[in-house]
mmCIF file with all atom_site columns, C-alpha atoms in Angstrom:
data_model
loop_
_atom_site.group_PDB
_atom_site.id
_atom_site.type_symbol
_atom_site.label_atom_id
_atom_site.label_alt_id
_atom_site.label_comp_id
_atom_site.label_asym_id
_atom_site.label_entity_id
_atom_site.label_seq_id
_atom_site.pdbx_PDB_ins_code
_atom_site.Cartn_x
_atom_site.Cartn_y
_atom_site.Cartn_z
_atom_site.occupancy
_atom_site.B_iso_or_equiv
_atom_site.pdbx_formal_charge
_atom_site.auth_seq_id
_atom_site.auth_comp_id
_atom_site.auth_asym_id
_atom_site.auth_atom_id
_atom_site.pdbx_PDB_model_num
ATOM 1  C CA . MET V 1 1  ? -75.932 11.282 -47.778 1.00 64.00 ? 1  MET V CA 1
ATOM 2  C CA . ARG V 1 2  ? -73.165 9.747  -45.628 1.00 68.00 ? 2  ARG V CA 1
ATOM 3  C CA . GLU V 1 3  ? -70.792 10.017 -48.544 1.00 75.00 ? 3  GLU V CA 1
ATOM 4  C CA . SER V 1 4  ? -71.402 13.720 -49.137 1.00 78.00 ? 4  SER V CA 1
ATOM 5  C CA . VAL V 1 5  ? -68.573 16.146 -48.502 1.00 80.00 ? 5  VAL V CA 1
ATOM 6  C CA . ILE V 1 6  ? -70.736 18.311 -46.230 1.00 79.00 ? 6  ILE V CA 1
ATOM 7  C CA . TYR V 1 7  ? -71.792 15.349 -44.100 1.00 76.00 ? 7  TYR V CA 1
ATOM 8  C CA . GLN V 1 8  ? -68.193 14.157 -43.773 1.00 79.00 ? 8  GLN V CA 1
ATOM 9  C CA . ASP V 1 9  ? -67.051 17.677 -42.810 1.00 76.00 ? 9  ASP V CA 1
ATOM 10 C CA . ILE V 1 10 ? -69.724 17.958 -40.118 1.00 78.00 ? 10 ILE V CA 1
ATOM 11 C CA . LEU V 1 11 ? -68.895 14.479 -38.839 1.00 74.00 ? 11 LEU V CA 1
ATOM 12 C CA . GLN V 1 12 ? -65.162 15.238 -38.611 1.00 82.00 ? 12 GLN V CA 1
ATOM 13 C CA . LYS V 1 13 ? -65.817 18.512 -36.781 1.00 82.00 ? 13 LYS V CA 1
ATOM 14 C CA . GLY V 1 14 ? -68.076 16.688 -34.333 1.00 79.00 ? 14 GLY V CA 1
ATOM 15 C CA . ILE V 1 15 ? -65.474 14.018 -33.707 1.00 81.00 ? 15 ILE V CA 1
ATOM 16 C CA . ALA V 1 16 ? -62.754 16.634 -33.158 1.00 75.00 ? 16 ALA V CA 1
ATOM 17 C CA . GLN V 1 17 ? -64.981 18.571 -30.766 1.00 81.00 ? 17 GLN V CA 1
ATOM 18 C CA . GLY V 1 18 ? -65.745 15.389 -28.836 1.00 75.00 ? 18 GLY V CA 1
ATOM 19 C CA . PHE V 1 19 ? -62.050 14.583 -28.477 1.00 73.00 ? 19 PHE V CA 1
ATOM 20 C CA . ALA V 1 20 ? -61.304 18.131 -27.281 1.00 73.00 ? 20 ALA V CA 1
ATOM 21 C CA . GLN V 1 21 ? -64.063 17.945 -24.671 1.00 82.00 ? 21 GLN V CA 1
ATOM 22 C CA . GLY V 1 22 ? -62.817 14.553 -23.519 1.00 78.00 ? 22 GLY V CA 1
ATOM 23 C CA . GLU V 1 23 ? -59.252 15.832 -23.170 1.00 84.00 ? 23 GLU V CA 1
ATOM 24 C CA . LYS V 1 24 ? -60.439 18.819 -21.130 1.00 89.00 ? 24 LYS V CA 1
ATOM 25 C CA . GLN V 1 25 ? -62.574 16.626 -18.868 1.00 90.00 ? 25 GLN V CA 1
ATOM 26 C CA . GLY V 1 26 ? -59.596 14.342 -18.342 1.00 90.00 ? 26 GLY V CA 1
ATOM 27 C CA . GLU V 1 27 ? -57.336 17.247 -17.398 1.00 92.00 ? 27 GLU V CA 1
ATOM 28 C CA . VAL V 1 28 ? -59.936 18.574 -14.972 1.00 95.00 ? 28 VAL V CA 1
ATOM 29 C CA . ALA V 1 29 ? -60.306 15.129 -13.388 1.00 94.00 ? 29 ALA V CA 1
ATOM 30 C CA . VAL V 1 30 ? -56.546 14.757 -12.890 1.00 93.00 ? 30 VAL V CA 1
ATOM 31 C CA . ILE V 1 31 ? -56.185 18.226 -11.388 1.00 93.00 ? 31 ILE V CA 1
ATOM 32 C CA . LEU V 1 32 ? -59.106 17.642 -9.020  1.00 94.00 ? 32 LEU V CA 1
ATOM 33 C CA . ARG V 1 33 ? -57.634 14.299 -7.897  1.00 94.00 ? 33 ARG V CA 1
ATOM 34 C CA . LEU V 1 34 ? -54.265 15.930 -7.256  1.00 91.00 ? 34 LEU V CA 1
ATOM 35 C CA . LEU V 1 35 ? -55.872 18.757 -5.313  1.00 90.00 ? 35 LEU V CA 1
ATOM 36 C CA . HIS V 1 36 ? -57.919 16.317 -3.261  1.00 90.00 ? 36 HIS V CA 1
ATOM 37 C CA . ARG V 1 37 ? -54.761 14.399 -2.413  1.00 92.00 ? 37 ARG V CA 1
ATOM 38 C CA . PHE V 1 38 ? -52.849 17.630 -1.700  1.00 88.00 ? 38 PHE V CA 1
ATOM 39 C CA . CYS V 1 39 ? -55.337 19.394 0.551   1.00 85.00 ? 39 CYS V CA 1
ATOM 40 C CA . GLY V 1 40 ? -58.301 17.092 1.110   1.00 88.00 ? 40 GLY V CA 1
ATOM 41 C CA . PRO V 1 41 ? -61.807 17.755 -0.125  1.00 88.00 ? 41 PRO V CA 1
ATOM 42 C CA . ILE V 1 42 ? -62.187 21.081 -1.915  1.00 88.00 ? 42 ILE V CA 1
ATOM 43 C CA . ASN V 1 43 ? -65.329 23.164 -1.877  1.00 91.00 ? 43 ASN V CA 1
ATOM 44 C CA . LEU V 1 44 ? -67.730 23.221 -4.811  1.00 93.00 ? 44 LEU V CA 1
ATOM 45 C CA . GLU V 1 45 ? -66.935 26.842 -5.678  1.00 94.00 ? 45 GLU V CA 1
ATOM 46 C CA . ILE V 1 46 ? -63.270 26.022 -6.294  1.00 93.00 ? 46 ILE V CA 1
ATOM 47 C CA . GLU V 1 47 ? -64.190 22.871 -8.208  1.00 94.00 ? 47 GLU V CA 1
ATOM 48 C CA . SER V 1 48 ? -66.582 24.866 -10.379 1.00 95.00 ? 48 SER V CA 1
ATOM 49 C CA . ARG V 1 49 ? -63.937 27.494 -11.077 1.00 96.00 ? 49 ARG V CA 1
ATOM 50 C CA . ILE V 1 50 ? -61.478 24.816 -12.136 1.00 96.00 ? 50 ILE V CA 1
ATOM 51 C CA . GLN V 1 51 ? -64.039 23.172 -14.416 1.00 94.00 ? 51 GLN V CA 1
ATOM 52 C CA . SER V 1 52 ? -64.708 26.505 -16.124 1.00 95.00 ? 52 SER V CA 1
ATOM 53 C CA . LEU V 1 53 ? -61.051 27.045 -17.048 1.00 95.00 ? 53 LEU V CA 1
ATOM 54 C CA . SER V 1 54 ? -59.999 26.792 -20.684 1.00 94.00 ? 54 SER V CA 1
ATOM 55 C CA . LYS V 1 55 ? -57.658 24.035 -21.821 1.00 91.00 ? 55 LYS V CA 1
ATOM 56 C CA . PRO V 1 56 ? -54.612 26.383 -21.900 1.00 94.00 ? 56 PRO V CA 1
ATOM 57 C CA . GLN V 1 57 ? -55.493 27.624 -18.402 1.00 96.00 ? 57 GLN V CA 1
ATOM 58 C CA . LEU V 1 58 ? -55.739 24.040 -17.166 1.00 95.00 ? 58 LEU V CA 1
ATOM 59 C CA . GLU V 1 59 ? -52.277 23.378 -18.563 1.00 93.00 ? 59 GLU V CA 1
ATOM 60 C CA . GLU V 1 60 ? -50.972 26.484 -16.760 1.00 96.00 ? 60 GLU V CA 1
ATOM 61 C CA . LEU V 1 61 ? -52.627 25.339 -13.536 1.00 96.00 ? 61 LEU V CA 1
ATOM 62 C CA . SER V 1 62 ? -51.080 21.889 -13.788 1.00 92.00 ? 62 SER V CA 1
ATOM 63 C CA . LYS V 1 63 ? -47.631 23.508 -13.983 1.00 94.00 ? 63 LYS V CA 1
ATOM 64 C CA . ALA V 1 64 ? -48.333 26.059 -11.245 1.00 95.00 ? 64 ALA V CA 1
ATOM 65 C CA . PHE V 1 65 ? -49.702 23.317 -8.977  1.00 91.00 ? 65 PHE V CA 1
ATOM 66 C CA . LEU V 1 66 ? -46.178 22.002 -8.490  1.00 91.00 ? 66 LEU V CA 1
ATOM 67 C CA . ASP V 1 67 ? -45.265 25.246 -6.707  1.00 94.00 ? 67 ASP V CA 1
ATOM 68 C CA . PHE V 1 68 ? -48.306 25.413 -4.418  1.00 93.00 ? 68 PHE V CA 1
ATOM 69 C CA . THR V 1 69 ? -47.688 24.948 -0.724  1.00 92.00 ? 69 THR V CA 1
ATOM 70 C CA . ASN V 1 70 ? -51.282 25.341 0.471   1.00 90.00 ? 70 ASN V CA 1
ATOM 71 C CA . LEU V 1 71 ? -54.861 25.936 -0.646  1.00 89.00 ? 71 LEU V CA 1
ATOM 72 C CA . ALA V 1 72 ? -54.368 29.717 -0.465  1.00 92.00 ? 72 ALA V CA 1
ATOM 73 C CA . ASP V 1 73 ? -51.873 29.422 -3.332  1.00 94.00 ? 73 ASP V CA 1
ATOM 74 C CA . LEU V 1 74 ? -54.583 27.808 -5.455  1.00 93.00 ? 74 LEU V CA 1
ATOM 75 C CA . GLN V 1 75 ? -57.087 30.524 -4.504  1.00 93.00 ? 75 GLN V CA 1
ATOM 76 C CA . GLN V 1 76 ? -54.569 33.208 -5.440  1.00 95.00 ? 76 GLN V CA 1
ATOM 77 C CA . TRP V 1 77 ? -53.842 31.529 -8.769  1.00 96.00 ? 77 TRP V CA 1
ATOM 78 C CA . LEU V 1 78 ? -57.543 31.246 -9.586  1.00 96.00 ? 78 LEU V CA 1
ATOM 79 C CA . ASP V 1 79 ? -58.122 34.885 -8.648  1.00 95.00 ? 79 ASP V CA 1
ATOM 80 C CA . SER V 1 80 ? -55.374 35.992 -11.037 1.00 94.00 ? 80 SER V CA 1
ATOM 81 C CA . HIS V 1 81 ? -56.669 33.894 -13.920 1.00 90.00 ? 81 HIS V CA 1
#
C-alpha cells in the first residue's frame, strides 16, 4: 500500500500542507513578537485577528509594520484588511 501512487500522492499533499501551516505559524509568531516589543502586550482580539490572516496578508503586514508608529496604525491596517 505504501508504494501505491495514490498513497504517495496523499502523503506528499499532507507533507506540503504541514509545511505551509508551519510557515504560517512561524510568520504569526514573529509578527506577534515584534508587536509585543513595539507596543507591549497586545489584547487577545488583535492577536486573534492576526492569527486569522492568510499567508499573503501576513507578508503584507510584515512590510506595513515597518511604517507603523503606534498601535492605532496596526488597528487601522487590520480594519482595512
